[in-house]
GROMACS .gro file of N, CA and C in nm:
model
  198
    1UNK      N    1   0.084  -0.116   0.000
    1UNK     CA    2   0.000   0.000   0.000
    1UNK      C    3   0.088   0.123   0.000
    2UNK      N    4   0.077   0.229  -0.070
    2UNK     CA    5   0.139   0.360  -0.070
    2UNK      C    6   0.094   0.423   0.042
    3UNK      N    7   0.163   0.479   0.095
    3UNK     CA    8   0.152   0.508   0.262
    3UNK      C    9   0.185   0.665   0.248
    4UNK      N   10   0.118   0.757   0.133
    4UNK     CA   11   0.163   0.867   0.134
    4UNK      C   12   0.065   0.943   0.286
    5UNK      N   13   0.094   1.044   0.371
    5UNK     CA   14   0.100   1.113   0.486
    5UNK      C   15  -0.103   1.109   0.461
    6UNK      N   16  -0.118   1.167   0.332
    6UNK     CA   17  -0.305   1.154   0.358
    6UNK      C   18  -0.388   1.023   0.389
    7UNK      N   19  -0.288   0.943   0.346
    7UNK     CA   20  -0.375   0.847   0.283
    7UNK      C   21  -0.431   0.794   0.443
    8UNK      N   22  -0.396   0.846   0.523
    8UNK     CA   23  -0.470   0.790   0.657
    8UNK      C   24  -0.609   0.872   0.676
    9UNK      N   25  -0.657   0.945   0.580
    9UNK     CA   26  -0.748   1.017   0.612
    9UNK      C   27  -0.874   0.961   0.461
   10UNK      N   28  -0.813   0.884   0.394
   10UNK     CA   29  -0.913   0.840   0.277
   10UNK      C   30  -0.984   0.747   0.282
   11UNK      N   31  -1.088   0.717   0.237
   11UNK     CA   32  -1.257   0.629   0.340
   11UNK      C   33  -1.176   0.502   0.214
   12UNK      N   34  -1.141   0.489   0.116
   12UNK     CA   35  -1.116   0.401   0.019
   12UNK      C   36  -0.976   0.305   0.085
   13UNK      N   37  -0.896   0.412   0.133
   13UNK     CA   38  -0.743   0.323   0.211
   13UNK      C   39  -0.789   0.211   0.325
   14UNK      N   40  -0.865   0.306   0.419
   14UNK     CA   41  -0.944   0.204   0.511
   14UNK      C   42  -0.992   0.092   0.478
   15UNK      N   43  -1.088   0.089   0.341
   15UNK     CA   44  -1.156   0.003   0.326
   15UNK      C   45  -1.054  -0.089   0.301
   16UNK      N   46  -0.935  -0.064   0.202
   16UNK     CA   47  -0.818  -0.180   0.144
   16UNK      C   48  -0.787  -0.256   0.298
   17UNK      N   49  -0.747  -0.165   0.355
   17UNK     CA   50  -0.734  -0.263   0.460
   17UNK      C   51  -0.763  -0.330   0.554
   18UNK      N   52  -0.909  -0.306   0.535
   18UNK     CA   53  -1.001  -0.396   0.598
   18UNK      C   54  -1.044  -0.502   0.569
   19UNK      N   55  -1.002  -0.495   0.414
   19UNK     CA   56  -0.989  -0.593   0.344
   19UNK      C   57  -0.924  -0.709   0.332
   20UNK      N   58  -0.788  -0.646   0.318
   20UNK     CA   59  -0.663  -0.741   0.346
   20UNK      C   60  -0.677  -0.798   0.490
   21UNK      N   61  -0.707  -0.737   0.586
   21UNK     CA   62  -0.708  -0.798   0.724
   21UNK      C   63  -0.806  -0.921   0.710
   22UNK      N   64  -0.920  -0.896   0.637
   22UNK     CA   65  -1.062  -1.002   0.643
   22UNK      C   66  -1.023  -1.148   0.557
   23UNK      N   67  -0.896  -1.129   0.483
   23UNK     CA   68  -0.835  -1.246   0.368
   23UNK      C   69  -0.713  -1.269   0.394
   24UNK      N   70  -0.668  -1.213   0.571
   24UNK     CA   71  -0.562  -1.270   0.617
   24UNK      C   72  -0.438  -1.301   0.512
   25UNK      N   73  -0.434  -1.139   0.407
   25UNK     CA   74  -0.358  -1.113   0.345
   25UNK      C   75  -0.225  -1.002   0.401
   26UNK      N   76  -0.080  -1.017   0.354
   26UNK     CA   77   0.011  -0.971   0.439
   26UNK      C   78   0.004  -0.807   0.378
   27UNK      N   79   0.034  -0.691   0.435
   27UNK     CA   80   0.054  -0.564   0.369
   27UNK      C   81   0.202  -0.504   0.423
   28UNK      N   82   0.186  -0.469   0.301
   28UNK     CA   83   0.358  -0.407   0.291
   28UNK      C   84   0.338  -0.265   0.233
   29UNK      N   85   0.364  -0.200   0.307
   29UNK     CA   86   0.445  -0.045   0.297
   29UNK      C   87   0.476   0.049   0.197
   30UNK      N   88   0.485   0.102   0.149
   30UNK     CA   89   0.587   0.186   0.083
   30UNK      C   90   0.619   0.358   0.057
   31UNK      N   91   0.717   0.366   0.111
   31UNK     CA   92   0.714   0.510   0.138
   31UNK      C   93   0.701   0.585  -0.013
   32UNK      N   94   0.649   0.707  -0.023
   32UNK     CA   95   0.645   0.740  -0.116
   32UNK      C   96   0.789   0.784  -0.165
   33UNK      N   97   0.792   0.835  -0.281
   33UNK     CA   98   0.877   0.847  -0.354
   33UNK      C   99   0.978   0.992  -0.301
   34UNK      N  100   1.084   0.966  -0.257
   34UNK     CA  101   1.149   1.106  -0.199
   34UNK      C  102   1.107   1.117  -0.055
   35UNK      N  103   1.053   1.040   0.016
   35UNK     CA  104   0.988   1.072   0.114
   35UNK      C  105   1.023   0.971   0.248
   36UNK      N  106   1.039   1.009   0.339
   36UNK     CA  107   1.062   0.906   0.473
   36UNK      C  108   0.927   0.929   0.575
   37UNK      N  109   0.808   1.024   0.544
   37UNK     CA  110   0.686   1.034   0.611
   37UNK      C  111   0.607   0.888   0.580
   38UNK      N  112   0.532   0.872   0.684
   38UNK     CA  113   0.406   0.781   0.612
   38UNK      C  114   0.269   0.812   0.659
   39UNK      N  115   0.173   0.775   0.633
   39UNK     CA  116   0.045   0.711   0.713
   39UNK      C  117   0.113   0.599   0.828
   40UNK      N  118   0.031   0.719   0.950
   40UNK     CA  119   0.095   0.582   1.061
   40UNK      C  120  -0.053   0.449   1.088
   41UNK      N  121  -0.175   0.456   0.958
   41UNK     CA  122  -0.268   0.379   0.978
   41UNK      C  123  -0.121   0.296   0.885
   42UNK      N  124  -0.131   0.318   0.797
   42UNK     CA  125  -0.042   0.204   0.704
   42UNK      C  126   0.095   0.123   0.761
   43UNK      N  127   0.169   0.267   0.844
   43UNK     CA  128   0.260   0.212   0.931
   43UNK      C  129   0.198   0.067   1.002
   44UNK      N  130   0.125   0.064   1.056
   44UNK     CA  131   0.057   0.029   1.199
   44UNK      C  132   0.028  -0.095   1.111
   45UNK      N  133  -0.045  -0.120   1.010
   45UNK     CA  134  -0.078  -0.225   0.943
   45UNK      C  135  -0.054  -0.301   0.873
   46UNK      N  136   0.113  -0.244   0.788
   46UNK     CA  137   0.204  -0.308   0.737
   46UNK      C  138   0.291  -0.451   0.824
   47UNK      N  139   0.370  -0.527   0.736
   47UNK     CA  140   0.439  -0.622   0.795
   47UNK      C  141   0.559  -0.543   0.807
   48UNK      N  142   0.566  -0.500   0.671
   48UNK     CA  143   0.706  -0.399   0.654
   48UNK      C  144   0.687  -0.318   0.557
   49UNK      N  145   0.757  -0.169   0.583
   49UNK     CA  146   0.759  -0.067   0.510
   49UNK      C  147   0.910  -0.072   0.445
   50UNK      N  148   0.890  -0.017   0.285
   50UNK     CA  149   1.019  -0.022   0.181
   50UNK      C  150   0.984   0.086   0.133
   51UNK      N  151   1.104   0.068   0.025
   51UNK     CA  152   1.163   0.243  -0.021
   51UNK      C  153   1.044   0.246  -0.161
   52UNK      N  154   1.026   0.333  -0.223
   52UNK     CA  155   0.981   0.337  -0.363
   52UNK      C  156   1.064   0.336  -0.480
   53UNK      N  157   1.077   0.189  -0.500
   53UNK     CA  158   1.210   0.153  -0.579
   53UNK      C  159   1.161  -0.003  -0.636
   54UNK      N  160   1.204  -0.061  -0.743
   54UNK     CA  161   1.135  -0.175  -0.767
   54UNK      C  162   1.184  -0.308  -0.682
   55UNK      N  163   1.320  -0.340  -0.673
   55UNK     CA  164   1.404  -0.365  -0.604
   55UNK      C  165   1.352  -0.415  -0.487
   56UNK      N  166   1.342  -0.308  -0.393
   56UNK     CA  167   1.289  -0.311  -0.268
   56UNK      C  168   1.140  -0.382  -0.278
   57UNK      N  169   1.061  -0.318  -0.345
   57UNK     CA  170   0.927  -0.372  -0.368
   57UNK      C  171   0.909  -0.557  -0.351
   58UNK      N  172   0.961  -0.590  -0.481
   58UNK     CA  173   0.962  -0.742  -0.515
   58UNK      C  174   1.033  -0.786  -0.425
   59UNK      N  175   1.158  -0.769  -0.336
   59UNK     CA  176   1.196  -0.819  -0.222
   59UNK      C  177   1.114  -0.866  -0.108
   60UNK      N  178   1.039  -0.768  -0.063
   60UNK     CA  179   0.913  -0.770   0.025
   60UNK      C  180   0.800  -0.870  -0.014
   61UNK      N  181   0.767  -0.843  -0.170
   61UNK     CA  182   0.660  -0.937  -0.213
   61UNK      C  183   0.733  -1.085  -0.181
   62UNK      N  184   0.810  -1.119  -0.227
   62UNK     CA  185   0.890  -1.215  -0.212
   62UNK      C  186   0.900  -1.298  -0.058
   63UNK      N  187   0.937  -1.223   0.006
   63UNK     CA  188   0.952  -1.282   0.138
   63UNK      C  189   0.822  -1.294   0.209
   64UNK      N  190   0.698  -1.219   0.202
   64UNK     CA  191   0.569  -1.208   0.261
   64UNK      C  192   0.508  -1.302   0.142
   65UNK      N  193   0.520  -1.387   0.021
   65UNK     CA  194   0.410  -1.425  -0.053
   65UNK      C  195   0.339  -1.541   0.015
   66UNK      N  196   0.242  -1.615   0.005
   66UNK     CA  197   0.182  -1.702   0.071
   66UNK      C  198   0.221  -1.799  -0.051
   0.00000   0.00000   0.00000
């Protein structure tokens, strides 16, 4: 999930992750681009937060896939 600083305030982010929680699916992080802020809902709900980089991305998918 993109964890840019609003996104803790958008009725649509919530729902994603109410989602993922209900399909006992893993969520992973990602700071936005240039940025070390996040959503601390996303913080809070992530397994782990990564950089905005592809790299980093597929690493995470990788180690969290079911």
């Amino acid at each position: 999930m993109l964890s840019g600083v609003y996104a803790t305030y958008s009725d649509w982010m919530q729902e994603e992750l109410s989602l993922a929680g209900g399909y006992d699916k893993p969520i992973i992080g990602i700071f936005p681009w240039g940025s070390q802020r996040a959503s601390s809902v996303v913080q809070s709900a992530a397994l782990e937060m990564v950089g905005w980089n592809t790299a980093s991305v597929v690493k995470a998918v990788r180690r969290h896939a079911i």
